[in-house]
Amino acid sequence: MPIRVLVVDDSALMRKIISDILNSDPDIEVIDTARNGQIAVEKVELLRPDVITLDHEMPVLDGLHALGYIMSECPTPVIMLSAADEKGAELTLNAFEYGAVDFIQKPSGTISRDMELIAEEIISKVKAAAKAQLKNLHFMEEHVICSEKRKTRLERQKTINNSLQFNPKRVVTKKILAIGSSTGGPRALEQVIPKLPQDLKAAVLVVQHMPAGFTASLAQRLNSQSELEVREAKDGDLIREGVVFIAPGDYHMKVIQKLMDGKTVEVISLSKEPRELGVRPCVNVLIRTLAPIYGSNILSVILTGMGIDGAEGVEIIKNAGGKAIAEHEKSCVVYGMPKAIVDRGLADRVVPLEMIAATIQQFI
């Protein structure tokens, strides 16, 4: 049976382009389209599609409100279509809160040409969404941050020097925590990063598969929820204990060593080298640069996501004496990346999402 898809967009051209792309795959069938959220809700109830592609900005009922209704009344895997701007990024993160499985960045240039360029992405994400475990999305949950925790974090933020000036006590870190995630990752990261203590004795490097323009908003949201400082990585950032660096969308993140004030330090290096495994940033690219520097002091964590990115990297870490944690299948939205770790016998621990942060602290 093909995957039955409902395409929702207020643009007739976009509906046709997306439908044509999806119908070009023999495993997918577009069963209908809708031009606004209200019509979409009615058709979801009537047709019960396997997957929905849903635009954000539409008349009558926008995508976010339609998503909220769908996930509360007729839970269905939804892929959002998002604009590549600050508003679009924030709406996308809100959509994850409401239960979206994944998103696709809408083209900013010639629509028909650019959509054809991401045809493979659309098809692969629809296929992954069809296999998503909706119960693991934890949608419609509220994140409560107590006032004291927020106050502590804000006071600590005031003491952090955000410039690149060398500070040996802040820079030196003997341990690295490398986290990789993809489909379902933004919500998973919200269950991990905010649970890590402010005195974590490691620097944290995160690769979440997202395009340009979205990771800055993700970093800001995680920063507001966490005791650790969370920032989107910039070229030349010093690796610092107790700081979380998120790879910016469409850039590979590496760690290199350089001399500063007569001392060897580790800094972030960003590049636009070719995609690996179809993604940029790529977990494997990051880890290949960590192993020669940190060796057995690396702890890797592979969270929910489609594909096998991270498997090669974790194997390198294990050969260097490091450790690996994989998210358990029962909590994954898409059991792809962690499965690759488990199937290769690379995981030291396999634990559900709610236990990841505590397990990290045990290893660190």
mmCIF file of C-alpha atoms in Angstrom:
data_model
loop_
_atom_site.group_PDB
_atom_site.id
_atom_site.type_symbol
_atom_site.label_atom_id
_atom_site.label_comp_id
_atom_site.label_asym_id
_atom_site.label_seq_id
_atom_site.Cartn_x
_atom_site.Cartn_y
_atom_site.Cartn_z
ATOM 1 C CA MET A 1 0.000 0.000 0.000
ATOM 2 C CA PRO A 2 1.416 3.430 -0.919
ATOM 3 C CA ILE A 3 1.773 6.180 1.672
ATOM 4 C CA ARG A 4 -1.367 8.336 1.409
ATOM 5 C CA VAL A 5 -0.554 12.059 1.617
ATOM 6 C CA LEU A 6 -2.690 15.185 2.001
ATOM 7 C CA VAL A 7 -0.953 18.311 0.635
ATOM 8 C CA VAL A 8 -2.020 21.599 2.250
ATOM 9 C CA ASP A 9 -0.936 24.985 0.889
ATOM 10 C CA ASP A 10 -2.702 28.210 -0.053
ATOM 11 C CA SER A 11 -0.701 28.408 -3.300
ATOM 12 C CA ALA A 12 -2.152 26.373 -6.172
ATOM 13 C CA LEU A 13 1.311 26.257 -7.751
ATOM 14 C CA MET A 14 2.891 24.874 -4.580
ATOM 15 C CA ARG A 15 0.139 22.282 -4.214
ATOM 16 C CA LYS A 16 0.776 21.093 -7.762
ATOM 17 C CA ILE A 17 4.573 21.045 -7.464
ATOM 18 C CA ILE A 18 4.567 19.153 -4.163
ATOM 19 C CA SER A 19 1.918 16.732 -5.418
ATOM 20 C CA ASP A 20 3.856 16.042 -8.617
ATOM 21 C CA ILE A 21 7.059 15.422 -6.660
ATOM 22 C CA LEU A 22 5.393 13.014 -4.253
ATOM 23 C CA ASN A 23 3.402 11.219 -6.946
ATOM 24 C CA SER A 24 6.638 10.604 -8.848
ATOM 25 C CA ASP A 25 7.570 8.029 -6.201
ATOM 26 C CA PRO A 26 5.727 4.706 -6.563
ATOM 27 C CA ASP A 27 5.526 4.319 -2.787
ATOM 28 C CA ILE A 28 3.607 7.589 -2.303
ATOM 29 C CA GLU A 29 0.142 8.691 -3.406
ATOM 30 C CA VAL A 30 -1.276 12.207 -2.952
ATOM 31 C CA ILE A 31 -4.916 11.501 -2.160
ATOM 32 C CA ASP A 32 -6.055 15.139 -2.018
ATOM 33 C CA THR A 33 -5.049 18.761 -1.458
ATOM 34 C CA ALA A 34 -6.401 21.668 0.610
ATOM 35 C CA ARG A 35 -5.940 25.424 0.250
ATOM 36 C CA ASN A 36 -6.294 26.391 3.929
ATOM 37 C CA GLY A 37 -6.200 24.898 7.403
ATOM 38 C CA GLN A 38 -9.935 24.669 7.857
ATOM 39 C CA ILE A 39 -10.409 22.593 4.711
ATOM 40 C CA ALA A 40 -7.393 20.512 5.737
ATOM 41 C CA VAL A 41 -8.931 19.651 9.108
ATOM 42 C CA GLU A 42 -12.162 18.564 7.414
ATOM 43 C CA LYS A 43 -10.285 16.391 4.913
ATOM 44 C CA VAL A 44 -8.092 14.813 7.583
ATOM 45 C CA GLU A 45 -11.191 13.672 9.440
ATOM 46 C CA LEU A 46 -12.763 12.352 6.238
ATOM 47 C CA LEU A 47 -9.774 10.798 4.443
ATOM 48 C CA ARG A 48 -7.460 9.803 7.311
ATOM 49 C CA PRO A 49 -4.191 10.287 5.372
ATOM 50 C CA ASP A 50 -0.951 8.642 6.468
ATOM 51 C CA VAL A 51 1.042 11.899 6.238
ATOM 52 C CA ILE A 52 0.200 15.596 5.834
ATOM 53 C CA THR A 53 2.390 18.335 4.353
ATOM 54 C CA LEU A 54 1.219 21.593 5.901
ATOM 55 C CA ASP A 55 2.082 25.198 5.069
ATOM 56 C CA HIS A 56 2.420 27.692 7.927
ATOM 57 C CA GLU A 57 0.860 30.846 6.534
ATOM 58 C CA MET A 58 -2.638 30.351 5.099
ATOM 59 C CA PRO A 59 -5.956 32.209 5.179
ATOM 60 C CA VAL A 60 -9.025 31.202 7.241
ATOM 61 C CA LEU A 61 -7.010 28.867 9.517
ATOM 62 C CA ASP A 62 -3.221 28.960 9.567
ATOM 63 C CA GLY A 63 -0.961 25.939 9.699
ATOM 64 C CA LEU A 64 -0.118 26.116 13.403
ATOM 65 C CA HIS A 65 -3.750 26.208 14.529
ATOM 66 C CA ALA A 66 -4.681 23.495 12.047
ATOM 67 C CA LEU A 67 -1.799 21.390 13.389
ATOM 68 C CA GLY A 68 -2.999 21.832 16.951
ATOM 69 C CA TYR A 69 -6.475 20.641 16.039
ATOM 70 C CA ILE A 70 -5.209 17.702 13.980
ATOM 71 C CA MET A 71 -2.880 16.450 16.702
ATOM 72 C CA SER A 72 -5.509 16.750 19.413
ATOM 73 C CA GLU A 73 -8.417 15.255 17.469
ATOM 74 C CA CYS A 74 -6.896 13.025 14.778
ATOM 75 C CA PRO A 75 -3.143 12.542 15.374
ATOM 76 C CA THR A 76 -1.362 12.213 12.024
ATOM 77 C CA PRO A 77 2.310 12.639 11.048
ATOM 78 C CA VAL A 78 2.704 16.233 9.815
ATOM 79 C CA ILE A 79 5.579 17.826 7.906
ATOM 80 C CA MET A 80 5.518 21.628 8.029
ATOM 81 C CA LEU A 81 6.619 23.888 5.174
ATOM 82 C CA SER A 82 8.534 26.826 6.628
ATOM 83 C CA ALA A 83 10.001 30.063 5.296
ATOM 84 C CA ALA A 84 13.726 30.585 5.822
ATOM 85 C CA ASP A 85 13.455 33.678 8.013
ATOM 86 C CA GLU A 86 13.333 34.437 11.737
ATOM 87 C CA LYS A 87 9.543 34.286 11.861
ATOM 88 C CA GLY A 88 9.508 31.005 9.945
ATOM 89 C CA ALA A 89 12.108 29.508 12.272
ATOM 90 C CA GLU A 90 10.141 30.460 15.369
ATOM 91 C CA LEU A 91 6.910 29.121 13.882
ATOM 92 C CA THR A 92 8.684 25.859 13.073
ATOM 93 C CA LEU A 93 9.866 25.402 16.659
ATOM 94 C CA ASN A 94 6.328 26.130 17.838
ATOM 95 C CA ALA A 95 5.088 23.514 15.386
ATOM 96 C CA PHE A 96 7.380 20.932 16.979
ATOM 97 C CA GLU A 97 5.747 21.791 20.311
ATOM 98 C CA TYR A 98 2.363 21.091 18.714
ATOM 99 C CA GLY A 99 3.500 17.725 17.355
ATOM 100 C CA ALA A 100 5.009 18.227 13.883
ATOM 101 C CA VAL A 101 7.321 15.374 12.913
ATOM 102 C CA ASP A 102 9.611 17.362 10.638
ATOM 103 C CA PHE A 103 9.743 20.385 8.354
ATOM 104 C CA ILE A 104 10.852 21.397 4.876
ATOM 105 C CA GLN A 105 12.334 24.789 4.110
ATOM 106 C CA LYS A 106 10.290 26.559 1.458
ATOM 107 C CA PRO A 107 12.276 27.867 -1.515
ATOM 108 C CA SER A 108 13.184 31.534 -1.558
ATOM 109 C CA GLY A 109 14.033 31.780 -5.255
ATOM 110 C CA THR A 110 12.266 30.487 -8.329
ATOM 111 C CA ILE A 111 9.712 28.184 -6.739
ATOM 112 C CA SER A 112 9.415 25.513 -9.401
ATOM 113 C CA ARG A 113 13.186 25.223 -9.888
ATOM 114 C CA ASP A 114 14.061 25.244 -6.172
ATOM 115 C CA MET A 115 11.363 22.758 -5.249
ATOM 116 C CA GLU A 116 12.737 20.328 -7.795
ATOM 117 C CA LEU A 117 16.137 20.637 -6.116
ATOM 118 C CA ILE A 118 14.697 19.472 -2.792
ATOM 119 C CA ALA A 119 12.460 16.782 -4.284
ATOM 120 C CA GLU A 120 14.572 14.011 -2.759
ATOM 121 C CA GLU A 121 14.309 15.630 0.673
ATOM 122 C CA ILE A 122 10.521 15.914 0.436
ATOM 123 C CA ILE A 123 10.123 12.285 -0.562
ATOM 124 C CA SER A 124 12.515 10.941 2.089
ATOM 125 C CA LYS A 125 10.907 12.990 4.854
ATOM 126 C CA VAL A 126 7.405 11.854 3.912
ATOM 127 C CA LYS A 127 8.574 8.230 4.017
ATOM 128 C CA ALA A 128 10.224 8.771 7.412
ATOM 129 C CA ALA A 129 7.145 10.559 8.766
ATOM 130 C CA ALA A 130 4.952 7.634 7.766
ATOM 131 C CA LYS A 131 6.990 5.468 10.162
ATOM 132 C CA ALA A 132 7.117 8.031 12.973
ATOM 133 C CA GLN A 133 5.986 7.006 16.452
ATOM 134 C CA LEU A 134 3.640 9.876 17.310
ATOM 135 C CA LYS A 135 3.382 8.882 20.968
ATOM 136 C CA ASN A 136 7.054 9.813 21.342
ATOM 137 C CA LEU A 137 6.568 13.393 20.154
ATOM 138 C CA HIS A 138 5.210 14.444 23.575
ATOM 139 C CA PHE A 139 3.273 17.176 21.810
ATOM 140 C CA MET A 140 1.153 19.814 23.519
ATOM 141 C CA GLU A 141 3.274 19.597 26.679
ATOM 142 C CA GLU A 142 4.126 22.762 28.566
ATOM 143 C CA HIS A 143 7.727 23.460 29.585
ATOM 144 C CA VAL A 144 7.750 24.856 33.095
ATOM 145 C CA ILE A 145 10.926 26.559 34.260
ATOM 146 C CA CYS A 146 10.844 27.577 37.899
ATOM 147 C CA SER A 147 11.651 31.220 38.661
ATOM 148 C CA GLU A 148 14.685 30.325 40.774
ATOM 149 C CA LYS A 149 16.212 28.218 37.998
ATOM 150 C CA ARG A 150 15.621 31.018 35.498
ATOM 151 C CA LYS A 151 17.125 33.564 37.902
ATOM 152 C CA THR A 152 20.198 31.392 38.483
ATOM 153 C CA ARG A 153 20.738 30.944 34.756
ATOM 154 C CA LEU A 154 20.346 34.654 34.006
ATOM 155 C CA GLU A 155 22.767 35.621 36.784
ATOM 156 C CA ARG A 156 25.269 33.094 35.457
ATOM 157 C CA GLN A 157 24.857 34.439 31.929
ATOM 158 C CA LYS A 158 25.977 37.871 33.133
ATOM 159 C CA THR A 159 29.291 36.402 34.262
ATOM 160 C CA ILE A 160 30.113 34.717 30.958
ATOM 161 C CA ASN A 161 32.494 36.535 28.654
ATOM 162 C CA ASN A 162 30.978 36.073 25.210
ATOM 163 C CA SER A 163 33.972 37.476 23.357
ATOM 164 C CA LEU A 164 36.822 35.401 21.963
ATOM 165 C CA GLN A 165 39.309 36.740 24.514
ATOM 166 C CA PHE A 166 41.432 33.909 25.912
ATOM 167 C CA ASN A 167 40.577 32.829 29.446
ATOM 168 C CA PRO A 168 42.387 29.594 30.442
ATOM 169 C CA LYS A 169 40.021 28.742 33.293
ATOM 170 C CA ARG A 170 37.027 28.970 30.969
ATOM 171 C CA VAL A 171 38.609 27.355 27.935
ATOM 172 C CA VAL A 172 40.273 24.243 29.275
ATOM 173 C CA THR A 173 38.031 21.211 29.101
ATOM 174 C CA LYS A 174 39.139 17.624 29.254
ATOM 175 C CA LYS A 175 35.843 16.104 28.189
ATOM 176 C CA ILE A 176 33.590 16.571 25.188
ATOM 177 C CA LEU A 177 29.945 15.607 24.890
ATOM 178 C CA ALA A 178 28.941 15.222 21.218
ATOM 179 C CA ILE A 179 25.205 14.943 20.472
ATOM 180 C CA GLY A 180 23.691 14.053 17.098
ATOM 181 C CA SER A 181 20.012 14.150 16.144
ATOM 182 C CA SER A 182 17.687 14.544 13.183
ATOM 183 C CA THR A 183 13.946 13.865 12.815
ATOM 184 C CA GLY A 184 12.320 14.568 16.176
ATOM 185 C CA GLY A 185 15.582 16.056 17.400
ATOM 186 C CA PRO A 186 14.473 19.563 18.443
ATOM 187 C CA ARG A 187 11.947 18.122 20.889
ATOM 188 C CA ALA A 188 14.424 15.485 22.058
ATOM 189 C CA LEU A 189 17.075 18.134 22.715
ATOM 190 C CA GLU A 190 14.560 19.986 24.880
ATOM 191 C CA GLN A 191 14.352 16.842 27.001
ATOM 192 C CA VAL A 192 18.148 16.591 27.351
ATOM 193 C CA ILE A 193 19.965 19.957 27.354
ATOM 194 C CA PRO A 194 17.818 21.729 29.995
ATOM 195 C CA LYS A 195 18.298 18.760 32.356
ATOM 196 C CA LEU A 196 22.097 19.068 32.354
ATOM 197 C CA PRO A 197 23.572 20.905 35.373
ATOM 198 C CA GLN A 198 25.353 24.242 35.092
ATOM 199 C CA ASP A 199 28.531 22.710 36.550
ATOM 200 C CA LEU A 200 28.761 20.015 33.840
ATOM 201 C CA LYS A 201 32.453 19.176 33.481
ATOM 202 C CA ALA A 202 32.407 19.036 29.695
ATOM 203 C CA ALA A 203 31.833 21.149 26.625
ATOM 204 C CA VAL A 204 28.807 20.150 24.556
ATOM 205 C CA LEU A 205 28.702 20.075 20.753
ATOM 206 C CA VAL A 206 25.369 19.439 19.033
ATOM 207 C CA VAL A 207 24.668 18.550 15.413
ATOM 208 C CA GLN A 208 20.963 18.736 14.612
ATOM 209 C CA HIS A 209 20.026 18.311 10.959
ATOM 210 C CA MET A 210 18.468 21.683 10.119
ATOM 211 C CA PRO A 211 18.918 24.160 7.266
ATOM 212 C CA ALA A 212 20.303 27.676 7.598
ATOM 213 C CA GLY A 213 18.189 30.130 9.556
ATOM 214 C CA PHE A 214 16.629 27.647 11.982
ATOM 215 C CA THR A 215 19.428 26.650 14.361
ATOM 216 C CA ALA A 216 19.805 30.159 15.815
ATOM 217 C CA SER A 217 16.191 30.069 17.016
ATOM 218 C CA LEU A 218 16.695 26.545 18.362
ATOM 219 C CA ALA A 219 19.772 27.680 20.316
ATOM 220 C CA GLN A 220 17.915 30.689 21.733
ATOM 221 C CA ARG A 221 15.008 28.529 22.850
ATOM 222 C CA LEU A 222 17.252 25.943 24.512
ATOM 223 C CA ASN A 223 19.272 28.712 26.146
ATOM 224 C CA SER A 224 16.110 30.135 27.732
ATOM 225 C CA GLN A 225 15.312 26.723 29.223
ATOM 226 C CA SER A 226 18.779 25.682 30.398
ATOM 227 C CA GLU A 227 21.276 26.325 33.156
ATOM 228 C CA LEU A 228 24.055 25.846 30.618
ATOM 229 C CA GLU A 229 24.791 28.548 28.082
ATOM 230 C CA VAL A 230 23.503 27.444 24.688
ATOM 231 C CA ARG A 231 24.573 29.236 21.520
ATOM 232 C CA GLU A 232 24.710 28.731 17.787
ATOM 233 C CA ALA A 233 28.380 28.095 17.011
ATOM 234 C CA LYS A 234 30.424 30.705 15.196
ATOM 235 C CA ASP A 235 33.722 30.241 13.407
ATOM 236 C CA GLY A 236 36.518 30.759 15.938
ATOM 237 C CA ASP A 237 34.444 30.154 19.089
ATOM 238 C CA LEU A 238 36.590 28.801 21.906
ATOM 239 C CA ILE A 239 35.531 25.395 23.220
ATOM 240 C CA ARG A 240 34.514 26.015 26.805
ATOM 241 C CA GLU A 241 33.427 23.790 29.617
ATOM 242 C CA GLY A 242 29.747 24.227 30.445
ATOM 243 C CA VAL A 243 28.837 25.758 27.081
ATOM 244 C CA VAL A 244 26.646 24.121 24.444
ATOM 245 C CA PHE A 245 27.507 24.861 20.812
ATOM 246 C CA ILE A 246 24.911 24.014 18.153
ATOM 247 C CA ALA A 247 26.177 23.593 14.587
ATOM 248 C CA PRO A 248 24.607 26.284 12.380
ATOM 249 C CA GLY A 249 22.352 25.077 9.604
ATOM 250 C CA ASP A 250 24.060 24.351 6.276
ATOM 251 C CA TYR A 251 27.557 24.376 7.843
ATOM 252 C CA HIS A 252 29.733 21.485 8.924
ATOM 253 C CA MET A 253 31.115 22.057 12.419
ATOM 254 C CA LYS A 254 34.653 20.944 13.242
ATOM 255 C CA VAL A 255 37.058 21.442 16.131
ATOM 256 C CA ILE A 256 40.626 22.480 15.443
ATOM 257 C CA GLN A 257 43.600 23.442 17.597
ATOM 258 C CA LYS A 258 45.398 26.777 17.405
ATOM 259 C CA LEU A 259 47.887 28.807 19.389
ATOM 260 C CA MET A 260 46.516 31.682 21.449
ATOM 261 C CA ASP A 261 48.634 33.676 23.879
ATOM 262 C CA GLY A 262 51.245 30.933 23.683
ATOM 263 C CA LYS A 263 48.802 28.187 24.590
ATOM 264 C CA THR A 264 47.168 25.521 22.442
ATOM 265 C CA VAL A 265 43.394 25.838 22.538
ATOM 266 C CA GLU A 266 40.489 24.243 20.719
ATOM 267 C CA VAL A 267 38.153 26.340 18.601
ATOM 268 C CA ILE A 268 35.153 25.860 16.336
ATOM 269 C CA SER A 269 35.769 25.771 12.606
ATOM 270 C CA LEU A 270 32.818 26.024 10.208
ATOM 271 C CA SER A 271 32.902 24.965 6.578
ATOM 272 C CA LYS A 272 30.685 24.475 3.558
ATOM 273 C CA GLU A 273 32.449 21.383 2.342
ATOM 274 C CA PRO A 274 30.210 18.949 0.427
ATOM 275 C CA ARG A 275 27.313 17.283 2.206
ATOM 276 C CA GLU A 276 27.904 13.859 3.670
ATOM 277 C CA LEU A 277 25.090 11.313 3.678
ATOM 278 C CA GLY A 278 23.009 14.083 2.141
ATOM 279 C CA VAL A 279 23.295 16.397 5.160
ATOM 280 C CA ARG A 280 25.196 19.480 6.275
ATOM 281 C CA PRO A 281 25.884 19.740 9.200
ATOM 282 C CA CYS A 282 26.929 16.130 9.607
ATOM 283 C CA VAL A 283 27.635 14.301 12.867
ATOM 284 C CA ASN A 284 30.419 12.217 11.320
ATOM 285 C CA VAL A 285 32.293 15.313 10.145
ATOM 286 C CA LEU A 286 32.339 16.735 13.667
ATOM 287 C CA ILE A 287 33.416 13.528 15.360
ATOM 288 C CA ARG A 288 36.293 12.887 12.963
ATOM 289 C CA THR A 289 37.869 16.123 14.208
ATOM 290 C CA LEU A 290 37.233 15.369 17.889
ATOM 291 C CA ALA A 291 38.882 11.948 18.118
ATOM 292 C CA PRO A 292 42.518 13.048 17.524
ATOM 293 C CA ILE A 293 42.174 15.815 20.126
ATOM 294 C CA TYR A 294 40.073 14.312 22.922
ATOM 295 C CA GLY A 295 40.432 10.559 22.389
ATOM 296 C CA SER A 296 38.917 8.557 25.241
ATOM 297 C CA ASN A 297 37.437 11.718 26.794
ATOM 298 C CA ILE A 298 34.601 11.852 24.253
ATOM 299 C CA LEU A 299 31.065 10.846 25.128
ATOM 300 C CA SER A 300 28.734 10.610 22.130
ATOM 301 C CA VAL A 301 24.937 10.606 22.295
ATOM 302 C CA ILE A 302 22.866 9.667 19.255
ATOM 303 C CA LEU A 303 19.216 10.673 19.449
ATOM 304 C CA THR A 304 16.167 10.144 17.238
ATOM 305 C CA GLY A 305 16.517 10.640 13.493
ATOM 306 C CA MET A 306 16.334 9.000 10.112
ATOM 307 C CA GLY A 307 19.425 7.732 8.344
ATOM 308 C CA ILE A 308 22.771 6.514 9.666
ATOM 309 C CA ASP A 309 24.674 9.743 10.299
ATOM 310 C CA GLY A 310 26.809 9.305 13.405
ATOM 311 C CA ALA A 311 27.489 5.587 13.013
ATOM 312 C CA GLU A 312 30.893 6.057 11.406
ATOM 313 C CA GLY A 313 31.775 8.768 13.909
ATOM 314 C CA VAL A 314 30.801 6.698 16.931
ATOM 315 C CA GLU A 315 32.924 3.836 15.634
ATOM 316 C CA ILE A 316 35.874 6.244 15.537
ATOM 317 C CA ILE A 317 35.112 7.338 19.091
ATOM 318 C CA LYS A 318 34.961 3.763 20.308
ATOM 319 C CA ASN A 319 38.302 2.972 18.657
ATOM 320 C CA ALA A 320 39.747 5.969 20.510
ATOM 321 C CA GLY A 321 38.444 4.647 23.834
ATOM 322 C CA GLY A 322 35.409 6.929 24.112
ATOM 323 C CA LYS A 323 31.868 6.006 25.067
ATOM 324 C CA ALA A 324 28.495 6.061 23.299
ATOM 325 C CA ILE A 325 24.870 6.366 24.375
ATOM 326 C CA ALA A 326 22.016 5.567 21.989
ATOM 327 C CA GLU A 327 18.390 6.540 22.473
ATOM 328 C CA HIS A 328 16.127 3.521 22.938
ATOM 329 C CA GLU A 329 13.697 2.656 20.173
ATOM 330 C CA LYS A 330 10.715 3.009 22.482
ATOM 331 C CA SER A 331 11.228 6.781 22.835
ATOM 332 C CA CYS A 332 12.470 7.621 19.311
ATOM 333 C CA VAL A 333 10.247 9.438 16.842
ATOM 334 C CA VAL A 334 12.240 7.783 14.052
ATOM 335 C CA TYR A 335 14.514 4.892 15.029
ATOM 336 C CA GLY A 336 17.198 5.327 12.386
ATOM 337 C CA MET A 337 20.385 6.955 13.671
ATOM 338 C CA PRO A 338 20.325 5.222 17.086
ATOM 339 C CA LYS A 339 19.485 1.913 15.421
ATOM 340 C CA ALA A 340 22.636 2.172 13.320
ATOM 341 C CA ILE A 341 24.669 2.512 16.531
ATOM 342 C CA VAL A 342 22.916 -0.357 18.278
ATOM 343 C CA ASP A 343 23.037 -2.698 15.272
ATOM 344 C CA ARG A 344 26.802 -2.218 15.002
ATOM 345 C CA GLY A 345 27.280 -3.021 18.679
ATOM 346 C CA LEU A 346 28.718 0.430 19.413
ATOM 347 C CA ALA A 347 26.423 1.583 22.225
ATOM 348 C CA ASP A 348 27.670 1.384 25.810
ATOM 349 C CA ARG A 349 24.180 2.234 27.003
ATOM 350 C CA VAL A 350 20.782 2.207 25.256
ATOM 351 C CA VAL A 351 18.291 4.248 27.266
ATOM 352 C CA PRO A 352 14.966 6.037 26.677
ATOM 353 C CA LEU A 353 14.970 9.786 26.174
ATOM 354 C CA GLU A 354 13.905 10.634 29.723
ATOM 355 C CA MET A 355 17.032 8.901 31.048
ATOM 356 C CA ILE A 356 19.562 10.401 28.626
ATOM 357 C CA ALA A 357 20.517 13.436 30.740
ATOM 358 C CA ALA A 358 21.020 11.364 33.902
ATOM 359 C CA THR A 359 23.075 8.800 31.973
ATOM 360 C CA ILE A 360 25.250 11.579 30.545
ATOM 361 C CA GLN A 361 25.987 12.820 34.045
ATOM 362 C CA GLN A 362 26.925 9.310 35.174
ATOM 363 C CA PHE A 363 29.458 9.011 32.343
ATOM 364 C CA ILE A 364 30.844 12.530 32.691
#
